[in-house]
Amino acid sequence: MSVNLTPITPATGDGAYLSVSDARALAATLPLMTKVVAQTDDDLGTLLLLASIDIDAAMRYQGRKFDLTQVREFPRVAYGPPVTPLGVLIPGPSPYAIDTIVWDWNSDASAAIVPDAVKIACLFQVAWILQPQYAKRLESIRSGLAAQGIATASETLQSLAAAGGTMTGLSDRASRMLDQYRLKTGAML
């Protein structure tokens, strides 16, 4: 799916991953986004920024930021500049050398862009933020809730490590959209 919205580049991407107008346009193409579209521009702008912050803080991502000074985690490049085993930059060619692999590139604008999956994940996260019962449930799980009973009002608690997973703070849909970018191997840059 090609979203084909206004490219958000490192120079303009220090706010949310989507502008309000682009979020409305994208939400119109996705199911179950009526609560998102119903927000005022100011509220939607705030929600998009919160969702973008959630995405950035959710996990370590493969590669590194396209521009080392950009505020947001995306756009990204596949590999960082050469580093020593201790992680210190080796003096030499620019980190934007011709051999740098940029994962999401807009040929028309000749610029690195935020991937479509990140934009969609941002909207999924906004929709999730608008459902406060989900955040309350996630907080219960983070606190160790593993099971609940109704008839006897029992609860079972366990540590997150014992549950065999990690909590990203993202909705399940947003997390699945971003899983392809999750750090699996290599250095954490």
mmCIF file of C-alpha atoms in Angstrom:
data_model
loop_
_atom_site.group_PDB
_atom_site.id
_atom_site.type_symbol
_atom_site.label_atom_id
_atom_site.label_comp_id
_atom_site.label_asym_id
_atom_site.label_seq_id
_atom_site.Cartn_x
_atom_site.Cartn_y
_atom_site.Cartn_z
ATOM 1 C CA MET A 1 0.000 0.000 0.000
ATOM 2 C CA SER A 2 1.483 3.320 -1.000
ATOM 3 C CA VAL A 3 0.239 6.144 1.189
ATOM 4 C CA ASN A 4 1.619 8.887 -1.088
ATOM 5 C CA LEU A 5 1.210 11.765 1.354
ATOM 6 C CA THR A 6 3.340 14.811 2.014
ATOM 7 C CA PRO A 7 6.884 13.549 2.650
ATOM 8 C CA ILE A 8 8.026 14.191 6.202
ATOM 9 C CA THR A 9 11.766 14.541 6.099
ATOM 10 C CA PRO A 10 14.240 15.066 8.930
ATOM 11 C CA ALA A 11 14.037 18.814 8.362
ATOM 12 C CA THR A 12 10.257 18.904 8.910
ATOM 13 C CA GLY A 13 9.725 15.776 10.990
ATOM 14 C CA ASP A 14 10.442 17.013 14.499
ATOM 15 C CA GLY A 15 6.735 16.978 15.335
ATOM 16 C CA ALA A 16 4.387 14.113 14.571
ATOM 17 C CA TYR A 17 4.890 11.476 11.916
ATOM 18 C CA LEU A 18 1.761 12.744 10.164
ATOM 19 C CA SER A 19 0.321 16.194 9.676
ATOM 20 C CA VAL A 20 -3.334 16.617 10.637
ATOM 21 C CA SER A 21 -4.443 16.854 6.999
ATOM 22 C CA ASP A 22 -2.418 13.791 5.981
ATOM 23 C CA ALA A 23 -3.751 11.879 8.996
ATOM 24 C CA ARG A 24 -7.322 12.661 7.954
ATOM 25 C CA ALA A 25 -6.623 11.562 4.375
ATOM 26 C CA LEU A 26 -5.004 8.314 5.493
ATOM 27 C CA ALA A 27 -7.683 7.601 8.116
ATOM 28 C CA ALA A 28 -10.304 7.818 5.356
ATOM 29 C CA THR A 29 -8.657 4.795 3.706
ATOM 30 C CA LEU A 30 -8.606 2.636 6.856
ATOM 31 C CA PRO A 31 -11.479 0.920 8.693
ATOM 32 C CA LEU A 32 -12.625 1.891 12.188
ATOM 33 C CA MET A 33 -11.115 5.377 12.192
ATOM 34 C CA THR A 34 -14.310 7.365 12.866
ATOM 35 C CA LYS A 35 -13.160 8.489 16.338
ATOM 36 C CA VAL A 36 -9.862 9.646 14.869
ATOM 37 C CA VAL A 37 -11.511 11.633 12.078
ATOM 38 C CA ALA A 38 -14.025 13.161 14.535
ATOM 39 C CA GLN A 39 -11.268 14.933 16.517
ATOM 40 C CA THR A 40 -10.737 18.669 16.192
ATOM 41 C CA ASP A 41 -7.563 19.685 14.366
ATOM 42 C CA ASP A 42 -5.903 20.760 17.626
ATOM 43 C CA ASP A 43 -6.824 17.527 19.424
ATOM 44 C CA LEU A 44 -5.780 15.384 16.473
ATOM 45 C CA GLY A 45 -2.462 17.232 16.266
ATOM 46 C CA THR A 46 -1.835 16.537 19.943
ATOM 47 C CA LEU A 47 -2.825 12.880 19.563
ATOM 48 C CA LEU A 48 -0.533 12.479 16.542
ATOM 49 C CA LEU A 49 2.370 13.909 18.520
ATOM 50 C CA LEU A 50 1.645 11.581 21.472
ATOM 51 C CA ALA A 51 1.416 8.594 19.124
ATOM 52 C CA SER A 52 4.719 9.594 17.489
ATOM 53 C CA ILE A 53 6.385 9.807 20.899
ATOM 54 C CA ASP A 54 4.953 6.373 21.769
ATOM 55 C CA ILE A 55 6.372 4.922 18.547
ATOM 56 C CA ASP A 56 9.817 6.392 19.175
ATOM 57 C CA ALA A 57 9.942 5.083 22.753
ATOM 58 C CA ALA A 58 8.414 1.672 22.060
ATOM 59 C CA MET A 59 11.491 -0.284 21.020
ATOM 60 C CA ARG A 60 14.976 -0.231 19.576
ATOM 61 C CA TYR A 61 14.878 -0.013 15.807
ATOM 62 C CA GLN A 62 17.180 -1.604 13.255
ATOM 63 C CA GLY A 63 19.720 0.735 11.646
ATOM 64 C CA ARG A 64 20.049 4.353 12.712
ATOM 65 C CA LYS A 65 18.355 7.692 12.164
ATOM 66 C CA PHE A 66 18.839 9.108 8.667
ATOM 67 C CA ASP A 67 20.032 12.390 10.137
ATOM 68 C CA LEU A 68 21.761 12.009 13.484
ATOM 69 C CA THR A 69 20.212 15.306 14.625
ATOM 70 C CA GLN A 70 16.586 14.460 13.756
ATOM 71 C CA VAL A 71 14.172 14.295 16.681
ATOM 72 C CA ARG A 72 12.093 11.323 15.497
ATOM 73 C CA GLU A 73 13.382 7.770 14.958
ATOM 74 C CA PHE A 74 12.247 7.662 11.311
ATOM 75 C CA PRO A 75 13.386 7.944 8.537
ATOM 76 C CA ARG A 76 16.237 5.469 9.061
ATOM 77 C CA VAL A 77 19.220 4.085 7.221
ATOM 78 C CA ALA A 78 20.271 0.465 7.281
ATOM 79 C CA TYR A 79 23.738 1.018 8.673
ATOM 80 C CA GLY A 80 25.477 3.643 10.725
ATOM 81 C CA PRO A 81 28.798 5.265 9.954
ATOM 82 C CA PRO A 82 31.891 3.165 10.723
ATOM 83 C CA VAL A 83 32.442 2.745 14.452
ATOM 84 C CA THR A 84 35.172 1.255 16.609
ATOM 85 C CA PRO A 85 34.366 -1.791 18.781
ATOM 86 C CA LEU A 86 33.671 0.671 21.612
ATOM 87 C CA GLY A 87 31.087 2.519 19.532
ATOM 88 C CA VAL A 88 33.130 5.653 18.811
ATOM 89 C CA LEU A 89 32.718 7.209 15.363
ATOM 90 C CA ILE A 90 35.720 6.713 13.125
ATOM 91 C CA PRO A 91 36.760 9.968 11.407
ATOM 92 C CA GLY A 92 36.294 9.766 7.686
ATOM 93 C CA PRO A 93 33.516 9.939 5.129
ATOM 94 C CA SER A 94 30.205 11.588 5.905
ATOM 95 C CA PRO A 95 27.482 9.362 7.419
ATOM 96 C CA TYR A 96 25.539 10.233 4.245
ATOM 97 C CA ALA A 97 28.073 8.551 1.985
ATOM 98 C CA ILE A 98 26.844 7.130 -1.303
ATOM 99 C CA ASP A 99 27.038 3.584 0.050
ATOM 100 C CA THR A 100 24.570 4.339 2.859
ATOM 101 C CA ILE A 101 21.358 2.356 2.370
ATOM 102 C CA VAL A 102 18.269 4.482 3.017
ATOM 103 C CA TRP A 103 15.252 2.281 3.618
ATOM 104 C CA ASP A 104 12.552 4.708 2.525
ATOM 105 C CA TRP A 105 13.428 7.166 -0.206
ATOM 106 C CA ASN A 106 11.207 9.481 -2.247
ATOM 107 C CA SER A 107 12.864 9.736 -5.655
ATOM 108 C CA ASP A 108 10.698 12.680 -6.719
ATOM 109 C CA ALA A 109 11.629 14.743 -3.648
ATOM 110 C CA SER A 110 15.119 13.215 -3.509
ATOM 111 C CA ALA A 111 14.700 12.788 0.240
ATOM 112 C CA ALA A 112 14.469 10.137 2.909
ATOM 113 C CA ILE A 113 10.877 9.789 4.106
ATOM 114 C CA VAL A 114 8.930 8.304 6.966
ATOM 115 C CA PRO A 115 7.805 4.791 5.930
ATOM 116 C CA ASP A 116 4.143 4.169 5.184
ATOM 117 C CA ALA A 117 4.046 1.498 7.916
ATOM 118 C CA VAL A 118 5.091 4.096 10.507
ATOM 119 C CA LYS A 119 2.386 6.522 9.361
ATOM 120 C CA ILE A 120 -0.258 3.811 9.570
ATOM 121 C CA ALA A 121 1.060 2.696 12.970
ATOM 122 C CA CYS A 122 0.781 6.309 14.134
ATOM 123 C CA LEU A 123 -2.923 6.331 13.238
ATOM 124 C CA PHE A 124 -3.482 2.949 14.896
ATOM 125 C CA GLN A 125 -1.837 4.337 18.026
ATOM 126 C CA VAL A 126 -4.054 7.446 17.957
ATOM 127 C CA ALA A 127 -7.148 5.226 17.718
ATOM 128 C CA TRP A 128 -5.830 3.191 20.656
ATOM 129 C CA ILE A 129 -5.134 6.306 22.754
ATOM 130 C CA LEU A 130 -8.760 7.297 22.203
ATOM 131 C CA GLN A 131 -9.805 4.066 23.981
ATOM 132 C CA PRO A 132 -8.654 4.723 27.585
ATOM 133 C CA GLN A 133 -9.853 1.299 28.746
ATOM 134 C CA TYR A 134 -7.056 -0.261 26.665
ATOM 135 C CA ALA A 135 -4.390 1.809 28.399
ATOM 136 C CA LYS A 136 -5.896 0.861 31.776
ATOM 137 C CA ARG A 137 -5.797 -2.810 30.793
ATOM 138 C CA LEU A 138 -2.191 -2.531 29.602
ATOM 139 C CA GLU A 139 -1.222 -0.940 32.923
ATOM 140 C CA SER A 140 -2.835 -3.868 34.754
ATOM 141 C CA ILE A 141 -0.844 -6.332 32.649
ATOM 142 C CA ARG A 142 2.352 -4.372 33.266
ATOM 143 C CA SER A 143 1.591 -4.580 36.971
ATOM 144 C CA GLY A 144 1.554 -8.358 36.665
ATOM 145 C CA LEU A 145 -2.092 -9.247 35.987
ATOM 146 C CA ALA A 146 -2.109 -12.615 34.231
ATOM 147 C CA ALA A 147 -5.704 -13.743 34.773
ATOM 148 C CA GLN A 148 -8.959 -12.612 36.342
ATOM 149 C CA GLY A 149 -12.018 -14.482 37.534
ATOM 150 C CA ILE A 150 -15.508 -13.102 37.784
ATOM 151 C CA ALA A 151 -17.436 -15.525 40.005
ATOM 152 C CA THR A 152 -14.907 -15.547 42.830
ATOM 153 C CA ALA A 153 -13.284 -12.212 41.937
ATOM 154 C CA SER A 154 -9.824 -13.750 41.864
ATOM 155 C CA GLU A 155 -6.762 -12.352 40.116
ATOM 156 C CA THR A 156 -3.510 -14.050 39.185
ATOM 157 C CA LEU A 157 -0.363 -11.935 39.021
ATOM 158 C CA GLN A 158 2.998 -12.733 37.431
ATOM 159 C CA SER A 159 6.048 -10.809 36.370
ATOM 160 C CA LEU A 160 6.311 -9.599 32.789
ATOM 161 C CA ALA A 161 9.439 -11.722 32.332
ATOM 162 C CA ALA A 162 7.487 -14.800 33.417
ATOM 163 C CA ALA A 163 4.823 -13.917 30.860
ATOM 164 C CA GLY A 164 7.477 -14.360 28.176
ATOM 165 C CA GLY A 165 7.192 -11.004 26.485
ATOM 166 C CA THR A 166 7.827 -7.321 26.551
ATOM 167 C CA MET A 167 5.426 -4.427 26.612
ATOM 168 C CA THR A 168 6.017 -1.723 24.050
ATOM 169 C CA GLY A 169 3.254 0.648 25.113
ATOM 170 C CA LEU A 170 1.843 0.439 21.600
ATOM 171 C CA SER A 171 -1.442 -0.988 20.458
ATOM 172 C CA ASP A 172 -1.199 -4.474 19.017
ATOM 173 C CA ARG A 173 -1.901 -3.157 15.499
ATOM 174 C CA ALA A 174 0.739 -0.417 15.739
ATOM 175 C CA SER A 175 3.262 -2.870 17.172
ATOM 176 C CA ARG A 176 2.692 -5.322 14.314
ATOM 177 C CA MET A 177 3.148 -2.537 11.740
ATOM 178 C CA LEU A 178 6.489 -1.607 13.309
ATOM 179 C CA ASP A 179 7.767 -5.114 13.997
ATOM 180 C CA GLN A 180 9.639 -5.152 10.670
ATOM 181 C CA TYR A 181 11.817 -2.310 11.997
ATOM 182 C CA ARG A 182 12.466 -3.863 15.447
ATOM 183 C CA LEU A 183 16.158 -4.390 16.194
ATOM 184 C CA LYS A 184 16.893 -8.062 15.675
ATOM 185 C CA THR A 185 20.648 -8.051 15.013
ATOM 186 C CA GLY A 186 23.480 -5.578 14.938
ATOM 187 C CA ALA A 187 24.496 -2.592 16.979
ATOM 188 C CA MET A 188 22.044 -0.370 18.823
ATOM 189 C CA LEU A 189 22.672 3.067 17.312
#
